[in-house]
Amino acid sequence: MRLPPAPRVACRNCLKSSRPAWLRPTPSSSARNGPIVMLEMLNPVAAYGAITGYLDAGGPVVLALMVTAFLMWMLIIERLVFFATASGRMVADHQQAWRARADHESWFAHAIRERLISEMRVEAERKMGIIKVLVLVTPLLGLLGTVTGMIEVFQTITSSGGANARDMAAGISRATIPTMSGLAVSLTGVFAISLLERRVSARVDGLADSLDVHHTPKAQPGVS
């Protein structure tokens, strides 16, 4: 009885060589994976090139978004530094001024207490309005970049009389990158505002609880 021939087993190198060129992994692409990419981004020249390429792809709207994000985070960091340092000293000063008073029960003492709490609230909420405005502006700037990018795509189609893939890709990049950047900046700003508002409530409520009043003061006669 004649046995059938054994099946041929293709070697791994033969399979690799039979693949099309665009399916074969190149040494440069495989070597750039993993930690090597992170190390390359630590190079100032590579980082500068990546930033300039991002700005060129996104257009002038991305530059405006970067400036807005820089201003927003400078204000956020200033507020975080305030809550970490100066706000504690301000609370301690207000507590000392309240405890130095002999009268904690009269109508006038109650007015002094409300003034101390109001001063703390004003200082704690300083610049919060500007931060909220910047957070709201960033997604609108991203939408502006989307509109300008789509206008560029339509102008390319009109001028060339057809679909030029390279020019259309540049316009689509200018339409999508600003929106992505604006949403990213806005999301980080929303989280920062939530953190700052919790700090404001903690400082103001903590000061109000520490300024003890023995009973609810009654209005003095003849004082409205």
Coordinates of N, CA and C in Angstrom, one line a residue:
M1 N 0.9 -1.2 0.0 CA 0.0 0.0 0.0 C 0.9 1.2 0.0
R2 N 0.6 2.1 -0.9 CA 1.4 3.3 -1.0 C 0.9 4.4 -0.2
L3 N 1.7 5.0 0.7 CA 1.3 6.1 1.6 C 1.3 7.4 0.8
P4 N 0.4 8.3 1.2 CA 0.3 9.6 0.5 C 1.5 10.4 1.0
P5 N 1.9 11.3 0.1 CA 3.1 12.2 0.5 C 2.8 13.1 1.7
A6 N 3.8 13.3 2.5 CA 3.6 14.2 3.7 C 3.3 15.6 3.3
P7 N 2.4 16.3 4.0 CA 2.1 17.7 3.7 C 3.3 18.6 3.9
R8 N 3.4 19.5 3.0 CA 4.6 20.4 3.0 C 4.3 21.5 4.1
V9 N 5.3 21.8 4.9 CA 5.1 22.8 5.9 C 5.9 24.0 5.5
A10 N 5.3 25.1 5.4 CA 5.9 26.3 4.9 C 6.7 26.9 6.1
C11 N 7.9 27.3 5.9 CA 8.7 27.9 6.9 C 8.2 29.3 7.2
R12 N 8.6 29.8 8.4 CA 8.1 31.2 8.7 C 8.7 32.2 7.8
N13 N 10.0 32.0 7.5 CA 10.6 33.0 6.6 C 10.0 33.0 5.2
C14 N 9.6 31.8 4.8 CA 9.0 31.8 3.4 C 7.6 32.5 3.4
L15 N 6.9 32.3 4.6 CA 5.6 33.0 4.7 C 5.8 34.5 4.7
K16 N 6.8 35.0 5.4 CA 7.1 36.4 5.5 C 7.5 37.0 4.1
S17 N 8.3 36.2 3.4 CA 8.7 36.7 2.1 C 7.6 36.7 1.1
S18 N 6.6 35.8 1.3 CA 5.5 35.8 0.3 C 4.5 36.9 0.5
R19 N 4.5 37.6 1.7 CA 3.6 38.7 1.9 C 3.9 39.9 1.1
P20 N 2.9 40.7 0.8 CA 3.1 42.0 0.1 C 4.0 42.9 0.9
A21 N 4.6 43.8 0.2 CA 5.6 44.7 0.9 C 4.9 45.5 2.0
W22 N 3.6 45.9 1.7 CA 3.0 46.8 2.7 C 2.5 46.1 3.9
L23 N 2.5 44.7 3.9 CA 2.1 43.9 5.1 C 3.3 43.5 5.9
R24 N 4.5 43.6 5.4 CA 5.7 43.2 6.1 C 6.1 44.2 7.1
P25 N 6.4 43.8 8.4 CA 6.8 44.8 9.4 C 8.2 45.2 9.1
T26 N 8.4 46.5 9.1 CA 9.7 47.1 8.8 C 10.5 47.2 10.1
P27 N 11.8 47.1 10.1 CA 12.6 47.2 11.4 C 12.4 48.6 12.0
S28 N 12.3 49.6 11.2 CA 12.2 51.0 11.8 C 10.9 51.1 12.5
S29 N 9.8 50.6 12.0 CA 8.5 50.7 12.6 C 8.4 49.9 13.9
S30 N 9.0 48.7 13.9 CA 9.0 47.9 15.1 C 9.9 48.4 16.2
A31 N 11.0 49.0 15.7 CA 11.9 49.5 16.7 C 11.4 50.8 17.4
R32 N 10.5 51.5 16.7 CA 10.0 52.7 17.3 C 8.8 52.5 18.3
N33 N 8.4 51.2 18.5 CA 7.3 50.9 19.4 C 7.8 50.9 20.8
G34 N 6.9 51.1 21.8 CA 7.2 50.9 23.2 C 7.9 52.1 23.7
P35 N 8.9 51.9 24.6 CA 9.6 53.0 25.4 C 10.4 53.9 24.5
I36 N 10.8 53.4 23.3 CA 11.7 54.2 22.5 C 11.0 55.5 22.0
V37 N 9.7 55.4 21.7 CA 8.9 56.6 21.3 C 8.9 57.6 22.5
M38 N 8.7 57.1 23.7 CA 8.7 58.0 24.8 C 10.1 58.7 25.0
L39 N 11.2 57.9 24.8 CA 12.5 58.5 24.9 C 12.7 59.5 23.8
E40 N 12.2 59.3 22.6 CA 12.4 60.3 21.6 C 11.6 61.5 21.9
M41 N 10.4 61.4 22.5 CA 9.6 62.6 22.8 C 10.3 63.4 23.9
L42 N 11.2 62.8 24.7 CA 11.9 63.6 25.7 C 13.0 64.5 25.1
N43 N 13.3 64.2 23.8 CA 14.3 65.0 23.1 C 13.7 66.4 22.8
P44 N 14.3 67.5 23.2 CA 13.7 68.8 22.9 C 13.5 69.1 21.4
V45 N 14.4 68.6 20.6 CA 14.2 68.9 19.2 C 13.1 68.1 18.6
A46 N 12.9 66.8 19.0 CA 11.8 66.0 18.6 C 10.4 66.6 19.1
A47 N 10.5 67.0 20.4 CA 9.2 67.6 20.9 C 8.9 68.9 20.2
Y48 N 9.9 69.7 19.9 CA 9.6 71.0 19.2 C 9.0 70.7 17.8
G49 N 9.6 69.6 17.1 CA 9.1 69.3 15.8 C 7.7 68.8 15.9
A50 N 7.3 68.0 16.9 CA 6.0 67.5 17.0 C 5.0 68.6 17.3
I51 N 5.4 69.6 18.1 CA 4.5 70.7 18.4 C 4.3 71.6 17.1
T52 N 5.4 71.9 16.4 CA 5.2 72.7 15.2 C 4.4 71.9 14.1
G53 N 4.6 70.6 14.0 CA 3.8 69.9 13.1 C 2.3 69.9 13.5
Y54 N 2.0 69.8 14.8 CA 0.6 69.9 15.2 C 0.0 71.2 14.9
L55 N 0.8 72.3 15.1 CA 0.3 73.6 14.8 C 0.1 73.8 13.3
D56 N 1.0 73.3 12.5 CA 0.8 73.4 11.1 C -0.5 72.6 10.6
A57 N -0.7 71.5 11.2 CA -1.9 70.7 10.8 C -3.2 71.3 11.3
G58 N -3.2 71.9 12.5 CA -4.4 72.5 13.0 C -4.7 73.9 12.6
G59 N -3.7 74.6 12.2 CA -3.9 76.0 11.8 C -3.8 77.0 12.9
P60 N -4.1 78.3 12.6 CA -4.0 79.3 13.7 C -4.9 79.2 14.8
V61 N -6.0 78.5 14.6 CA -7.0 78.3 15.7 C -6.4 77.4 16.8
V62 N -5.5 76.5 16.5 CA -4.9 75.7 17.5 C -3.9 76.5 18.3
L63 N -3.2 77.5 17.7 CA -2.3 78.4 18.4 C -3.1 79.2 19.4
A64 N -4.3 79.7 19.0 CA -5.2 80.4 19.9 C -5.6 79.6 21.0
L65 N -5.9 78.3 20.8 CA -6.3 77.4 21.8 C -5.2 77.1 22.8
M66 N -3.9 77.0 22.3 CA -2.8 76.9 23.2 C -2.6 78.1 24.1
V67 N -2.7 79.3 23.5 CA -2.6 80.5 24.4 C -3.7 80.5 25.4
T68 N -4.9 80.2 25.0 CA -6.1 80.2 26.0 C -5.8 79.1 27.1
A69 N -5.4 77.9 26.7 CA -5.1 76.9 27.7 C -4.0 77.3 28.6
F70 N -3.0 78.0 28.1 CA -1.9 78.5 29.0 C -2.4 79.5 30.0
L71 N -3.2 80.5 29.6 CA -3.7 81.4 30.5 C -4.7 80.8 31.5
M72 N -5.5 79.8 31.1 CA -6.4 79.2 32.0 C -5.7 78.4 33.0
W73 N -4.6 77.7 32.7 CA -3.9 76.9 33.6 C -3.0 77.7 34.5
M74 N -2.6 78.9 34.1 CA -1.8 79.8 35.0 C -2.8 80.3 36.1
L75 N -4.0 80.6 35.7 CA -5.0 81.0 36.7 C -5.3 79.9 37.7
I76 N -5.5 78.7 37.1 CA -5.8 77.5 38.0 C -4.7 77.2 38.9
I77 N -3.5 77.3 38.5 CA -2.3 77.0 39.4 C -2.2 78.1 40.4
E78 N -2.5 79.3 40.0 CA -2.5 80.4 41.0 C -3.5 80.2 42.1
R79 N -4.7 79.7 41.7 CA -5.7 79.5 42.7 C -5.4 78.3 43.6
L80 N -4.8 77.2 43.0 CA -4.3 76.1 43.8 C -3.3 76.5 44.8
V81 N -2.3 77.4 44.4 CA -1.3 77.9 45.3 C -1.9 78.7 46.4
F82 N -3.0 79.5 46.1 CA -3.6 80.3 47.1 C -4.3 79.4 48.2
F83 N -5.0 78.4 47.7 CA -5.7 77.5 48.7 C -4.7 76.7 49.5
A84 N -3.5 76.4 49.0 CA -2.5 75.7 49.7 C -1.7 76.5 50.7
T85 N -1.7 77.9 50.5 CA -0.8 78.7 51.4 C -1.6 79.8 52.0
A86 N -2.0 80.8 51.2 CA -2.5 82.1 51.7 C -3.9 81.9 52.3
S87 N -4.7 81.0 51.8 CA -6.1 80.8 52.4 C -6.1 80.4 53.8
G88 N -5.1 79.5 54.1 CA -5.1 79.0 55.5 C -4.7 80.1 56.5
R89 N -3.7 81.0 56.0 CA -3.4 82.1 56.9 C -4.5 83.1 57.0
M90 N -5.3 83.3 56.0 CA -6.4 84.2 56.0 C -7.5 83.7 57.0
V91 N -7.8 82.4 56.9 CA -8.7 81.8 57.9 C -8.2 81.9 59.3
A92 N -7.0 81.7 59.5 CA -6.4 81.8 60.9 C -6.5 83.3 61.4
D93 N -6.3 84.3 60.5 CA -6.4 85.7 60.9 C -7.8 86.0 61.3
H94 N -8.8 85.6 60.5 CA -10.2 85.9 60.8 C -10.6 85.2 62.1
Q95 N -10.2 84.0 62.3 CA -10.5 83.3 63.6 C -9.9 84.0 64.8
Q96 N -8.7 84.5 64.6 CA -8.1 85.3 65.7 C -8.8 86.6 66.0
A97 N -9.2 87.3 64.9 CA -9.9 88.5 65.1 C -11.2 88.3 65.7
W98 N -11.9 87.2 65.4 CA -13.2 86.9 66.0 C -13.0 86.5 67.5
R99 N -12.0 85.7 67.8 CA -11.8 85.3 69.2 C -11.3 86.4 70.1
A100 N -10.7 87.4 69.5 CA -10.2 88.6 70.3 C -11.4 89.4 70.7
R101 N -12.5 89.3 70.2 CA -13.7 90.1 70.6 C -14.3 89.5 71.8
A102 N -14.7 90.4 72.7 CA -15.4 89.9 73.9 C -16.8 89.6 73.7
D103 N -17.4 90.3 72.7 CA -18.8 90.2 72.4 C -19.0 89.3 71.2
H104 N -19.7 88.2 71.4 CA -20.0 87.3 70.3 C -21.5 87.1 70.1
E105 N -22.3 87.9 70.8 CA -23.8 87.6 70.9 C -24.6 88.8 70.4
S106 N -24.1 90.0 70.3 CA -24.9 91.1 69.9 C -25.2 91.2 68.4
W107 N -26.1 92.1 68.0 CA -26.3 92.3 66.6 C -25.1 92.8 65.9
F108 N -24.3 93.6 66.5 CA -23.1 94.1 65.9 C -22.1 93.0 65.7
A109 N -22.0 92.1 66.7 CA -21.0 91.0 66.5 C -21.4 90.1 65.4
H110 N -22.7 89.9 65.2 CA -23.2 89.1 64.1 C -22.9 89.7 62.8
A111 N -23.0 91.0 62.7 CA -22.6 91.7 61.4 C -21.1 91.6 61.1
I112 N -20.3 91.7 62.2 CA -18.8 91.5 62.0 C -18.5 90.1 61.5
R113 N -19.2 89.1 62.1 CA -19.0 87.7 61.6 C -19.4 87.5 60.2
E114 N -20.5 88.1 59.7 CA -20.9 88.0 58.3 C -19.9 88.7 57.4
R115 N -19.3 89.8 57.9 CA -18.3 90.5 57.1 C -17.1 89.7 56.9
L116 N -16.6 89.0 58.0 CA -15.4 88.1 57.9 C -15.7 87.0 56.9
I117 N -16.8 86.4 57.0 CA -17.2 85.3 56.1 C -17.2 85.8 54.6
S118 N -17.8 86.9 54.4 CA -17.9 87.5 53.1 C -16.6 87.8 52.5
E119 N -15.7 88.3 53.3 CA -14.3 88.6 52.8 C -13.6 87.3 52.4
M120 N -13.8 86.3 53.2 CA -13.2 85.0 52.8 C -13.8 84.5 51.5
R121 N -15.1 84.6 51.4 CA -15.7 84.1 50.1 C -15.2 84.9 48.9
V122 N -15.1 86.2 49.0 CA -14.6 87.0 47.9 C -13.2 86.6 47.5
E123 N -12.3 86.4 48.5 CA -10.9 86.1 48.2 C -10.9 84.7 47.6
A124 N -11.7 83.7 48.1 CA -11.7 82.4 47.6 C -12.2 82.3 46.2
E125 N -13.2 83.1 45.8 CA -13.8 83.0 44.5 C -13.2 83.9 43.5
R126 N -12.1 84.6 43.9 CA -11.4 85.5 43.0 C -10.9 84.8 41.8
K127 N -11.1 85.3 40.6 CA -10.6 84.8 39.3 C -11.3 83.5 38.9
M128 N -12.3 83.1 39.6 CA -13.0 81.9 39.2 C -13.9 82.2 38.0
G129 N -14.4 83.4 37.9 CA -15.2 83.8 36.8 C -14.4 83.8 35.5
I130 N -13.2 84.3 35.5 CA -12.3 84.3 34.3 C -12.0 82.9 33.9
I131 N -11.8 82.0 34.9 CA -11.5 80.6 34.5 C -12.7 79.9 33.8
K132 N -13.9 80.2 34.4 CA -15.1 79.6 33.8 C -15.3 80.1 32.3
V133 N -15.0 81.4 32.1 CA -15.2 81.9 30.8 C -14.2 81.3 29.8
L134 N -13.0 81.1 30.2 CA -12.0 80.4 29.4 C -12.4 79.0 29.1
V135 N -12.9 78.3 30.1 CA -13.3 76.9 29.8 C -14.5 76.9 28.8
L136 N -15.4 77.9 28.8 CA -16.5 77.9 27.9 C -16.0 78.3 26.5
V137 N -14.9 79.1 26.4 CA -14.5 79.7 25.1 C -13.8 78.6 24.3
T138 N -13.0 77.7 25.0 CA -12.2 76.7 24.2 C -13.0 75.8 23.3
P139 N -14.1 75.2 23.7 CA -14.8 74.4 22.6 C -15.4 75.3 21.5
L140 N -15.7 76.5 21.8 CA -16.2 77.4 20.7 C -15.1 77.7 19.7
L141 N -13.8 77.9 20.2 CA -12.7 78.1 19.3 C -12.5 76.8 18.5
G142 N -12.6 75.7 19.1 CA -12.5 74.4 18.3 C -13.5 74.3 17.2
L143 N -14.8 74.7 17.5 CA -15.8 74.7 16.4 C -15.4 75.8 15.3
L144 N -14.9 76.9 15.7 CA -14.4 77.9 14.7 C -13.4 77.3 13.8
G145 N -12.4 76.5 14.4 CA -11.5 75.8 13.6 C -12.1 74.8 12.6
T146 N -13.1 74.1 13.1 CA -13.8 73.1 12.2 C -14.4 73.8 11.0
V147 N -15.1 75.0 11.3 CA -15.7 75.7 10.2 C -14.7 76.2 9.2
T148 N -13.6 76.8 9.7 CA -12.6 77.3 8.7 C -11.9 76.1 8.0
G149 N -11.8 75.0 8.6 CA -11.2 73.8 7.9 C -12.1 73.3 6.8
M150 N -13.4 73.2 7.1 CA -14.4 72.8 6.1 C -14.5 73.8 4.9
I151 N -14.4 75.1 5.2 CA -14.3 76.1 4.2 C -13.1 75.8 3.3
E152 N -12.0 75.5 3.9 CA -10.8 75.3 3.1 C -11.0 74.0 2.2
V153 N -11.6 73.0 2.7 CA -11.9 71.8 1.9 C -12.8 72.2 0.7
F154 N -13.8 72.9 0.9 CA -14.7 73.3 -0.2 C -14.0 74.2 -1.2
Q155 N -13.2 75.1 -0.7 CA -12.4 75.9 -1.7 C -11.5 75.1 -2.5
T156 N -10.9 74.0 -1.9 CA -10.0 73.1 -2.7 C -10.7 72.4 -3.7
I157 N -11.9 71.9 -3.4 CA -12.7 71.2 -4.4 C -13.1 72.1 -5.5
T158 N -13.5 73.3 -5.2 CA -14.0 74.3 -6.2 C -12.8 74.7 -7.1
S159 N -11.7 75.0 -6.5 CA -10.5 75.5 -7.4 C -9.9 74.4 -8.2
S160 N -9.9 73.2 -7.7 CA -9.2 72.1 -8.5 C -10.2 71.4 -9.4
G161 N -11.5 71.6 -9.2 CA -12.5 71.0 -10.1 C -12.7 69.5 -9.8
G162 N -12.2 69.0 -8.7 CA -12.3 67.6 -8.3 C -11.8 67.4 -6.9
A163 N -11.5 66.2 -6.6 CA -11.1 65.9 -5.2 C -9.6 65.6 -5.2
N164 N -8.8 66.6 -4.8 CA -7.4 66.5 -4.6 C -7.2 65.9 -3.2
A165 N -6.7 64.7 -3.1 CA -6.7 64.0 -1.9 C -5.8 64.7 -0.9
R166 N -4.6 65.1 -1.3 CA -3.6 65.7 -0.4 C -4.1 67.0 0.2
D167 N -4.7 67.9 -0.7 CA -5.2 69.2 -0.2 C -6.4 69.0 0.7
M168 N -7.3 68.0 0.3 CA -8.4 67.7 1.1 C -8.0 67.2 2.5
A169 N -7.0 66.4 2.6 CA -6.5 65.9 3.9 C -6.0 67.0 4.8
A170 N -5.3 68.0 4.2 CA -4.9 69.1 5.0 C -6.1 69.9 5.5
G171 N -7.1 70.1 4.7 CA -8.3 70.8 5.2 C -9.1 70.0 6.2
I172 N -9.1 68.7 6.1 CA -9.8 67.9 7.1 C -9.1 67.9 8.4
S173 N -7.7 67.9 8.3 CA -7.0 68.0 9.6 C -7.3 69.3 10.3
R174 N -7.3 70.4 9.5 CA -7.7 71.7 10.1 C -9.1 71.7 10.6
A175 N -9.9 70.8 10.2 CA -11.3 70.8 10.6 C -11.5 70.0 11.9
T176 N -10.7 68.9 12.1 CA -10.8 68.0 13.2 C -9.9 68.3 14.4
I177 N -8.7 68.7 14.1 CA -7.7 68.9 15.2 C -8.2 70.0 16.1
P178 N -8.6 71.2 15.6 CA -9.1 72.2 16.6 C -10.2 71.8 17.5
T179 N -11.2 71.0 16.9 CA -12.3 70.5 17.8 C -11.8 69.6 18.9
M180 N -10.9 68.7 18.5 CA -10.3 67.8 19.5 C -9.6 68.5 20.6
S181 N -8.8 69.5 20.1 CA -8.0 70.3 21.1 C -8.9 71.1 22.0
G182 N -9.9 71.7 21.4 CA -10.8 72.5 22.3 C -11.5 71.7 23.3
L183 N -12.0 70.5 22.9 CA -12.7 69.6 23.9 C -11.8 69.1 24.9
A184 N -10.5 68.8 24.6 CA -9.6 68.3 25.6 C -9.3 69.4 26.6
V185 N -9.0 70.6 26.1 CA -8.8 71.7 27.1 C -10.0 72.0 27.9
S186 N -11.2 72.0 27.3 CA -12.4 72.3 28.1 C -12.6 71.2 29.2
L187 N -12.4 69.9 28.9 CA -12.6 68.9 29.8 C -11.7 69.0 31.0
T188 N -10.4 69.3 30.8 CA -9.5 69.5 31.9 C -9.8 70.7 32.7
G189 N -10.3 71.7 32.1 CA -10.8 72.9 32.8 C -12.0 72.6 33.7
V190 N -12.9 71.8 33.2 CA -14.1 71.4 34.0 C -13.7 70.7 35.2
F191 N -12.8 69.8 35.1 CA -12.3 69.0 36.3 C -11.6 70.0 37.3
A192 N -10.8 70.9 36.7 CA -10.2 71.9 37.6 C -11.2 72.8 38.3
I193 N -12.2 73.2 37.6 CA -13.2 74.1 38.3 C -13.9 73.3 39.4
S194 N -14.2 72.0 39.2 CA -14.9 71.2 40.2 C -14.0 71.2 41.4
L195 N -12.7 71.0 41.2 CA -11.8 70.9 42.3 C -11.7 72.2 43.1
L196 N -11.6 73.3 42.3 CA -11.5 74.6 43.0 C -12.8 75.0 43.7
E197 N -13.9 74.6 43.2 CA -15.2 74.9 43.9 C -15.3 74.2 45.2
R198 N -14.8 72.9 45.2 CA -14.8 72.2 46.5 C -13.8 72.9 47.5
R199 N -12.7 73.4 47.0 CA -11.8 74.1 47.9 C -12.5 75.4 48.5
V200 N -13.2 76.1 47.6 CA -13.9 77.3 48.1 C -14.9 77.0 49.1
S201 N -15.7 75.9 48.9 CA -16.7 75.5 49.9 C -16.1 75.1 51.2
A202 N -15.0 74.4 51.1 CA -14.3 73.9 52.3 C -13.8 75.0 53.2
R203 N -13.2 76.0 52.5 CA -12.6 77.2 53.3 C -13.7 78.0 53.9
V204 N -14.7 78.4 53.1 CA -15.8 79.3 53.6 C -16.6 78.6 54.6
D205 N -17.0 77.4 54.4 CA -17.8 76.7 55.4 C -17.0 76.4 56.7
G206 N -15.7 76.1 56.5 CA -14.9 75.8 57.7 C -14.7 77.1 58.5
L207 N -14.6 78.2 57.9 CA -14.5 79.5 58.6 C -15.8 79.8 59.3
A208 N -16.9 79.6 58.6 CA -18.2 79.9 59.2 C -18.5 79.0 60.4
D209 N -18.1 77.8 60.4 CA -18.3 76.9 61.5 C -17.4 77.2 62.7
S210 N -16.2 77.8 62.4 CA -15.3 78.1 63.5 C -15.7 79.4 64.2
L211 N -16.4 80.3 63.6 CA -16.8 81.5 64.2 C -18.1 81.3 65.0
D212 N -18.0 80.9 66.3 CA -19.1 80.5 67.1 C -20.0 81.7 67.5
V213 N -21.3 81.5 67.4 CA -22.3 82.5 67.9 C -23.2 81.7 68.8
H214 N -23.4 82.2 70.0 CA -24.1 81.5 71.1 C -25.6 81.4 70.8
H215 N -26.2 82.5 70.2 CA -27.6 82.5 69.9 C -27.8 83.4 68.7
T216 N -28.9 83.3 68.1 CA -29.3 84.2 67.0 C -29.5 85.6 67.5
P217 N -28.7 86.5 67.0 CA -28.9 87.9 67.5 C -30.2 88.6 67.0
K218 N -30.7 89.4 67.9 CA -31.9 90.1 67.5 C -31.5 91.5 67.1
A219 N -32.3 92.1 66.2 CA -32.0 93.4 65.7 C -32.3 94.4 66.8
Q220 N -31.4 95.4 66.9 CA -31.5 96.5 67.9 C -32.6 97.4 67.6
P221 N -33.3 97.9 68.6 CA -34.4 98.9 68.3 C -33.9 100.1 67.5
G222 N -34.7 100.5 66.6 CA -34.4 101.6 65.7 C -33.4 101.3 64.6
V223 N -32.9 100.1 64.5 CA -32.0 99.7 63.5 C -32.7 98.8 62.5
S224 N -32.7 99.2 61.2 CA -33.4 98.4 60.2 C -32.5 97.3 59.7

